[in-house]
Amino acid sequence: MKKLTMTGFALLMLAIASCSEDTGTLGNSLTQSIDRFVIDKDTFDVDTWSMHTDSVLSRSIYTYLGRIKDPETSTYITSDFMTQFNILESNASGIFPTLSYMTDLDDMGKPVADSCFINVLINAYQGDSLASMKVQVAELDRPVPDGVQYYTDFNPEEHGFLRDEDTGGLRQDKVYSVADQELSDSLRAEYRKSTFYEYIHIPLNHQYKAKSGRVYKNYGTYVMQMYYDHPEYFKNSLTFRKNVCPGFNFKTTDGAELMIEVAYVQLVIHYHYSLNGNTVKGTRTLNSTEEVLSTTHIENDKESIQKLEKADTCTYLKTPSGIFTVVRLPVDQIKLGKSLNSEHVNDSITSAKITFRRLNPINELSEVVLEEPTSLLLVERDSLYTFFENRNVADNASSFVATFNSTHKTYTFNNISALLNKMWVKRNKSAHWNEAVLVPVNIESSAGTSGSTTTSVSNEMNINSVRLIGGSANRHKPVRISVIYNKTGNN
């Protein structure tokens, strides 16, 4: 075995010796000189400015309710929302027990509900958990049409979607706080756990007058009797909202310093029925889900926001529906050179990095109340609205996402070279061909075997704000983009 090994080693050394006679031209034998690349790099100043947006697309897995003061403008931001309820076709035939099993009946032998409630489940909140708020729940007269792009300036009440109270339209007021003082300490502690939601509990137990003129014990009784009289109305969500429950609107009517992020809404109906000869209590819960329409309506002081927009010593990012930052990328200089002498016109852009730095908040209150947006989308200005309307996600070609670095107080887009190349192809074909927009976004992901995958990108609806270095009168180092080129050997 040792002899074989030594023989193999001798043969290997002989082969190396024969190949080492001329290695200086090895690369040339594989490629022509025109194909050899030389790395070049340069930096360019970038223009930025603030752009006020009076509304954003109201499509998010969350809705928002409350009123809170913006410390940067000293004006209030108010959020209301509308939602519908989902019914799966697979569950339609078993929403309530068979009629003969129902034990609580009215004078006409029809089942009645013991009680009915709406629960608004809270995912998160901003502001004072002890703040006393008041919400009014109003029944819709007809469904808000699906298949329409609704923005945060859409108000169902102003568009006549609420059923008139004079004709029996349901109205119910509820005073609440996040730290619900009506709950026991032990139950409140349970709701603080990750597996539980805090919620606003709104009773709907007064007499209810339907559009037909018929009066029911409560809203839950109305839903139940419609189920037994017209089971076809409960075939799916569409038939349910068209014939039974168009949905509800939730409006902040009093209170301040609290904004809640609503995970979903429940319509809960309690009743009694017979099971194995015993009378037991049953519950049917209908949920608002992503499969049905929900919209958030936001009101803020546009005049005060426009004052911030005009500031030229920095740029702003404010949500919800406040201010974006526009970024004009120097595509001409990047491709032609700073003197526009076509220096880089034949070069390939392999990397382009840009960083946006945070300025300190205006005051201490802003530092406490307002957080920086976690994620920023950089998207072509010409695609600003269609990106969200088409349910796009960042493709790293015309749209990119950066996450706030809390250590360095920056948002960094590490390589937007594909965007620069795309803009160069579309050069001068639109008024904003070389402009992109920074938009605060909320990103939802799903975990898989190969890692997480982005499932949705929506406008950030929480109350966030950050000032970025930039603007036409910037007193700091300019915003710059660093570009790396591959230059061909014959340049």
XYZ file of C-alpha atoms in Angstrom:
491
model
C 0.000 0.000 0.000
C 2.828 2.388 0.853
C 4.551 1.690 -2.479
C 1.378 2.472 -4.440
C 0.927 5.749 -2.596
C 4.455 6.934 -3.252
C 4.126 6.018 -6.920
C 0.943 8.056 -7.224
C 2.607 11.014 -5.529
C 5.546 10.889 -7.961
C 3.212 10.901 -10.951
C 1.306 13.887 -9.509
C 4.522 15.926 -9.051
C 5.545 15.118 -12.631
C 2.224 16.401 -13.918
C 2.530 19.626 -11.929
C 6.049 20.197 -13.177
C 4.966 19.785 -16.789
C 2.133 22.291 -16.305
C 4.219 24.893 -14.515
C 6.369 25.768 -17.475
C 4.066 28.649 -18.518
C 1.230 29.743 -16.224
C 1.439 33.467 -16.871
C -0.965 33.320 -19.799
C -3.396 30.801 -18.341
C -6.181 33.420 -17.902
C -5.603 34.750 -21.424
C -6.054 31.309 -22.852
C -9.529 31.130 -21.344
C -10.815 34.668 -21.990
C -10.088 37.425 -24.431
C -8.868 40.733 -23.040
C -12.161 42.413 -23.967
C -13.964 40.150 -21.488
C -11.744 40.992 -18.519
C -13.504 43.239 -15.965
C -12.189 46.107 -13.907
C -14.043 47.194 -10.786
C -14.832 50.899 -10.455
C -16.864 52.723 -7.835
C -18.295 56.176 -7.267
C -20.739 58.048 -5.009
C -23.463 60.497 -6.004
C -25.628 62.945 -4.083
C -29.355 62.173 -3.912
C -32.202 64.688 -3.685
C -35.011 63.986 -1.215
C -38.152 65.824 -0.096
C -41.369 65.176 1.817
C -44.658 64.403 0.081
C -48.025 64.668 1.853
C -50.468 61.860 1.175
C -54.042 62.502 2.278
C -54.988 58.797 2.278
C -53.566 55.321 1.781
C -55.120 52.077 0.674
C -57.248 50.717 3.509
C -56.190 47.104 3.173
C -54.591 45.516 6.190
C -55.083 42.484 8.379
C -55.852 44.969 11.174
C -58.319 47.820 11.583
C -57.926 50.781 13.943
C -60.119 52.572 16.464
C -59.465 55.515 18.763
C -58.124 59.046 18.998
C -54.648 60.193 19.974
C -52.720 63.474 19.801
C -49.750 63.738 17.478
C -47.006 65.525 19.472
C -45.379 66.823 16.282
C -48.494 68.699 15.137
C -50.443 69.013 18.426
C -53.530 67.815 16.541
C -55.596 64.657 16.890
C -55.654 61.559 14.717
C -58.978 59.682 14.814
C -59.652 56.204 13.450
C -62.962 54.424 12.864
C -63.636 51.188 11.006
C -66.269 49.080 9.276
C -66.373 45.305 9.079
C -68.437 42.406 7.795
C -68.682 38.808 9.039
C -67.588 35.593 7.403
C -69.593 32.404 6.867
C -67.959 29.348 5.319
C -70.141 27.333 2.963
C -68.965 24.145 4.662
C -70.459 25.377 7.964
C -73.644 26.937 6.611
C -75.971 24.027 7.385
C -74.883 23.706 11.015
C -74.736 27.250 12.310
C -77.538 26.590 14.814
C -79.027 23.297 16.102
C -82.024 21.668 14.454
C -85.133 23.754 15.185
C -86.862 20.995 17.183
C -83.973 21.050 19.699
C -84.366 24.751 20.540
C -85.905 25.252 23.986
C -86.472 29.029 24.302
C -89.359 30.019 22.013
C -91.511 33.134 21.581
C -95.310 33.278 21.355
C -95.125 32.213 17.707
C -93.032 29.154 18.521
C -89.868 30.657 17.079
C -86.498 30.404 18.865
C -85.132 33.372 20.767
C -81.556 34.167 21.731
C -80.650 34.428 25.372
C -78.222 37.272 24.632
C -76.073 38.783 21.892
C -72.761 40.635 22.005
C -70.102 42.132 19.785
C -66.504 41.618 20.876
C -63.794 43.856 19.436
C -60.558 41.942 20.011
C -57.490 44.091 20.600
C -54.177 43.056 19.075
C -52.146 46.044 20.338
C -52.574 49.648 21.393
C -50.809 53.006 21.562
C -51.353 55.550 24.282
C -52.872 55.324 27.759
C -54.368 51.935 28.654
C -56.486 53.635 31.327
C -57.886 56.290 28.985
C -61.686 56.257 28.893
C -62.961 56.007 25.316
C -66.440 55.837 23.813
C -67.379 53.966 20.655
C -70.705 53.869 18.839
C -71.638 50.711 16.938
C -74.004 51.330 14.027
C -75.704 48.822 11.746
C -75.120 49.197 8.023
C -78.144 49.663 5.789
C -76.556 47.733 2.911
C -73.202 46.082 2.306
C -70.232 48.185 1.298
C -69.476 46.746 -2.174
C -66.542 44.392 -2.452
C -64.048 44.547 -5.312
C -63.436 48.292 -4.857
C -60.180 49.929 -3.773
C -61.045 51.781 -0.564
C -58.656 54.358 0.837
C -58.531 55.710 4.381
C -60.558 58.794 3.418
C -63.585 56.550 2.755
C -66.239 57.144 5.426
C -69.245 54.745 5.250
C -71.387 57.209 7.194
C -70.760 60.083 4.771
C -71.566 57.788 1.842
C -74.942 56.827 3.280
C -74.165 53.220 4.223
C -75.468 53.475 7.798
C -79.056 52.486 8.444
C -81.161 55.405 9.710
C -81.779 55.195 13.434
C -85.295 56.603 12.943
C -86.260 53.481 10.971
C -84.881 51.120 13.599
C -81.197 51.129 12.675
C -79.200 49.643 15.527
C -77.058 52.037 17.561
C -75.143 51.011 20.649
C -72.678 53.096 22.676
C -69.934 51.606 24.797
C -67.401 53.239 27.122
C -64.183 51.255 27.329
C -60.487 51.273 28.157
C -57.810 48.754 27.287
C -57.282 48.000 30.970
C -60.926 46.961 31.444
C -61.763 47.837 35.041
C -64.823 45.568 34.949
C -62.615 42.455 34.702
C -61.288 40.696 37.768
C -57.539 40.849 38.372
C -57.159 37.140 37.570
C -59.072 37.371 34.284
C -57.215 40.518 33.260
C -53.947 38.663 33.892
C -55.131 35.834 31.630
C -55.887 38.246 28.798
C -52.349 39.615 28.989
C -51.002 36.211 27.980
C -50.105 35.723 24.322
C -52.884 33.194 23.806
C -55.607 35.654 24.801
C -56.854 38.967 23.463
C -58.181 41.848 25.475
C -61.465 42.963 23.994
C -64.288 45.508 24.054
C -67.530 43.768 25.046
C -70.594 45.467 23.491
C -74.096 44.105 24.327
C -76.807 44.062 21.642
C -79.650 43.001 23.928
C -82.239 45.718 23.361
C -85.254 45.116 21.128
C -84.315 45.165 17.482
C -86.553 46.372 14.658
C -85.703 44.841 11.296
C -86.154 46.628 7.974
C -89.296 44.547 7.469
C -90.809 46.294 10.493
C -90.793 43.169 12.623
C -89.574 43.559 16.200
C -87.293 40.948 17.816
C -86.200 40.398 21.426
C -82.604 41.315 20.490
C -80.290 41.286 17.511
C -79.262 37.673 18.136
C -82.912 36.572 17.977
C -83.240 38.343 14.626
C -80.224 36.433 13.227
C -81.453 33.092 14.565
C -84.993 33.421 13.213
C -83.680 34.518 9.829
C -81.585 31.336 9.832
C -84.581 29.069 10.399
C -86.909 31.032 8.089
C -84.380 31.497 5.265
C -81.490 29.021 5.463
C -80.500 30.037 1.912
C -79.428 33.429 3.332
C -76.685 31.647 5.272
C -75.175 29.812 2.326
C -72.022 31.948 2.409
C -70.692 35.374 3.360
C -72.173 37.035 0.270
C -75.756 35.877 0.887
C -75.413 36.607 4.602
C -74.330 40.221 4.230
C -76.822 40.832 1.410
C -79.886 39.474 3.215
C -79.169 39.381 6.952
C -76.239 41.411 8.293
C -74.509 43.953 6.008
C -71.969 44.676 8.735
C -71.306 47.246 11.431
C -69.513 50.579 11.659
C -67.433 51.433 14.741
C -67.000 55.157 15.386
C -65.016 56.932 18.091
C -67.405 59.470 19.652
C -65.554 60.551 22.805
C -62.249 60.238 24.605
C -58.626 60.622 23.557
C -55.068 59.361 24.053
C -55.740 55.780 23.008
C -55.528 54.035 19.638
C -56.206 50.307 19.398
C -55.203 47.860 16.691
C -58.148 45.514 16.147
C -57.305 41.885 15.405
C -60.882 40.953 14.474
C -64.511 41.363 15.561
C -66.922 38.704 16.804
C -70.712 38.588 16.671
C -71.595 36.234 19.547
C -75.085 34.757 20.028
C -76.035 32.739 23.134
C -79.063 30.420 23.191
C -80.422 27.268 24.875
C -81.172 23.900 23.315
C -81.895 20.313 24.335
C -79.100 17.753 24.376
C -79.689 14.186 25.599
C -82.742 15.345 27.519
C -80.920 18.218 29.213
C -81.147 21.934 28.484
C -77.702 23.301 27.737
C -76.306 26.648 26.674
C -75.067 27.030 23.133
C -72.979 29.748 21.510
C -72.526 30.704 17.886
C -69.688 33.079 17.004
C -69.310 34.781 13.622
C -65.942 36.410 12.952
C -64.658 39.136 10.745
C -61.783 37.645 8.757
C -59.481 38.569 5.889
C -61.955 36.907 3.491
C -64.542 39.656 4.050
C -64.267 43.415 3.706
C -63.009 45.673 6.482
C -62.049 49.324 6.045
C -60.368 51.869 8.306
C -61.326 55.548 8.108
C -58.717 58.054 9.329
C -59.154 61.734 10.091
C -56.232 64.032 10.784
C -55.390 67.697 10.434
C -54.179 68.029 6.861
C -53.127 71.665 7.289
C -50.679 70.826 10.097
C -49.276 67.879 8.133
C -48.727 70.087 5.102
C -46.668 72.445 7.276
C -44.335 69.571 8.106
C -44.255 68.611 4.442
C -42.845 72.038 3.579
C -39.921 71.694 5.999
C -36.712 71.685 3.909
C -34.085 70.871 6.556
C -35.164 67.228 6.719
C -37.771 64.853 5.304
C -40.592 63.067 7.118
C -42.181 59.672 7.247
C -45.506 59.872 9.100
C -48.266 57.317 9.411
C -51.105 56.744 9.066
C -51.819 58.565 5.792
C -49.417 61.387 6.524
C -46.075 61.962 4.773
C -43.798 59.912 2.526
C -40.263 60.782 1.381
C -39.540 61.131 -2.334
C -36.075 60.083 -3.539
C -34.765 61.385 -6.876
C -32.007 59.039 -7.985
C -29.250 60.644 -10.135
C -29.574 58.043 -12.887
C -28.117 60.291 -15.609
C -24.937 60.911 -13.603
C -24.673 57.286 -12.553
C -24.816 56.066 -16.167
C -23.061 58.955 -17.912
C -20.639 60.148 -15.242
C -20.696 63.296 -13.138
C -19.689 65.394 -16.122
C -22.260 63.580 -18.315
C -19.492 62.533 -20.739
C -20.797 58.949 -21.102
C -18.063 57.691 -18.796
C -20.143 54.761 -17.515
C -22.656 54.307 -20.294
C -21.232 50.898 -21.289
C -20.447 49.767 -17.749
C -22.566 47.315 -15.788
C -23.907 48.479 -12.439
C -23.415 45.539 -10.082
C -24.205 47.210 -6.789
C -25.891 50.404 -5.576
C -26.254 51.067 -1.860
C -28.177 53.896 -0.225
C -28.697 54.640 3.472
C -31.204 56.967 5.110
C -30.327 58.256 8.569
C -32.735 59.240 11.314
C -32.642 62.658 12.951
C -33.471 63.064 16.618
C -37.182 63.605 17.395
C -38.495 67.161 17.648
C -39.133 66.915 21.383
C -39.097 64.465 24.283
C -42.809 63.729 23.929
C -42.258 62.682 20.322
C -39.495 60.354 21.511
C -41.933 58.670 23.911
C -45.132 58.595 21.831
C -43.874 58.145 18.275
C -41.858 55.174 17.108
C -39.856 54.809 13.920
C -41.550 52.676 11.267
C -40.038 49.202 11.452
C -40.017 48.565 7.691
C -39.704 50.870 4.698
C -40.656 50.112 1.134
C -38.704 51.813 -1.664
C -40.890 51.754 -4.756
C -40.975 53.600 -8.067
C -43.107 56.719 -7.759
C -45.068 55.799 -10.873
C -46.016 52.507 -9.173
C -46.799 53.913 -5.731
C -50.541 53.164 -5.780
C -50.652 50.131 -8.059
C -48.093 48.349 -5.873
C -50.610 48.109 -3.027
C -53.723 47.806 -5.192
C -52.235 44.801 -6.997
C -51.181 43.194 -3.685
C -47.531 43.163 -4.732
C -44.585 42.249 -2.530
C -41.055 43.593 -2.879
C -39.350 41.976 -5.883
C -35.844 43.499 -5.482
C -36.129 44.823 -9.017
C -38.511 47.774 -8.838
C -39.351 47.589 -5.127
C -37.225 46.923 -2.055
C -37.641 46.684 1.717
C -35.306 47.892 4.478
C -35.622 47.423 8.235
C -34.768 50.051 10.824
C -31.378 49.511 12.443
C -31.891 50.665 16.033
C -28.147 50.700 16.741
C -27.122 52.965 13.874
C -30.533 54.668 13.489
C -30.600 53.927 9.767
C -32.530 52.291 6.970
C -30.186 50.724 4.406
C -31.041 49.403 0.943
C -27.991 47.337 0.125
C -28.411 46.909 -3.613
C -30.931 48.761 -5.789
C -28.886 48.370 -8.990
C -31.821 46.668 -10.737
C -33.957 49.755 -10.093
C -31.305 52.065 -11.574
C -31.065 49.926 -14.697
C -34.839 49.854 -15.046
C -35.059 53.631 -14.688
C -32.342 54.090 -17.306
C -34.358 52.053 -19.789
C -37.423 54.240 -19.076
C -35.386 57.454 -19.102
C -37.500 60.599 -19.696
C -40.606 58.560 -20.552
C -42.561 59.992 -17.612
C -42.377 63.045 -15.368
C -41.177 60.965 -12.408
C -39.086 58.387 -14.267
C -36.079 58.685 -11.898
C -38.021 59.055 -8.634
C -38.822 56.512 -5.948
C -40.809 56.843 -2.734
C -40.083 55.670 0.798
C -43.264 54.254 2.335
C -43.647 52.841 5.877
C -45.167 49.374 5.553
C -46.382 46.448 7.590
C -45.022 43.099 6.374
C -46.664 39.744 7.018
C -44.701 36.525 6.497
C -45.277 32.811 6.689
C -42.705 30.305 7.866
C -41.719 27.390 5.641
C -39.086 24.682 5.468
C -36.807 26.944 3.425
C -37.368 30.027 5.592
C -39.964 32.759 5.845
C -41.852 34.065 2.820
C -43.449 37.492 2.581
C -47.198 37.074 2.121
C -48.371 40.695 2.176
C -47.094 44.251 2.243
C -49.562 46.901 3.375
C -49.386 50.540 4.391
C -48.369 51.029 8.010
C -51.463 52.218 9.905
C -49.976 52.652 13.368
C -49.095 56.166 14.515
C -45.396 56.342 13.657
C -43.079 59.153 12.644
C -39.427 59.694 11.845
C -37.371 62.587 10.509
C -34.701 61.662 7.994
C -31.558 63.528 7.024
C -32.249 65.180 3.682
C -34.267 67.984 2.141
C -33.153 70.893 -0.019
C -31.698 72.798 2.973
C -30.090 69.787 4.653
C -27.462 70.867 7.224
C -25.889 67.428 7.510
C -23.905 65.234 5.165
C -25.927 64.733 1.995
C -27.815 61.562 1.222
C -25.560 59.593 -1.112
C -25.754 56.477 -3.202
C -22.619 54.306 -3.586
C -22.304 52.560 -6.931
C -19.972 49.748 -8.028
C -19.399 49.172 -11.752
C -17.931 46.381 -13.807
C -15.876 48.146 -16.469
C -14.879 46.179 -19.550
C -11.147 45.855 -20.170
C -11.099 47.980 -23.332
C -12.635 51.084 -21.692
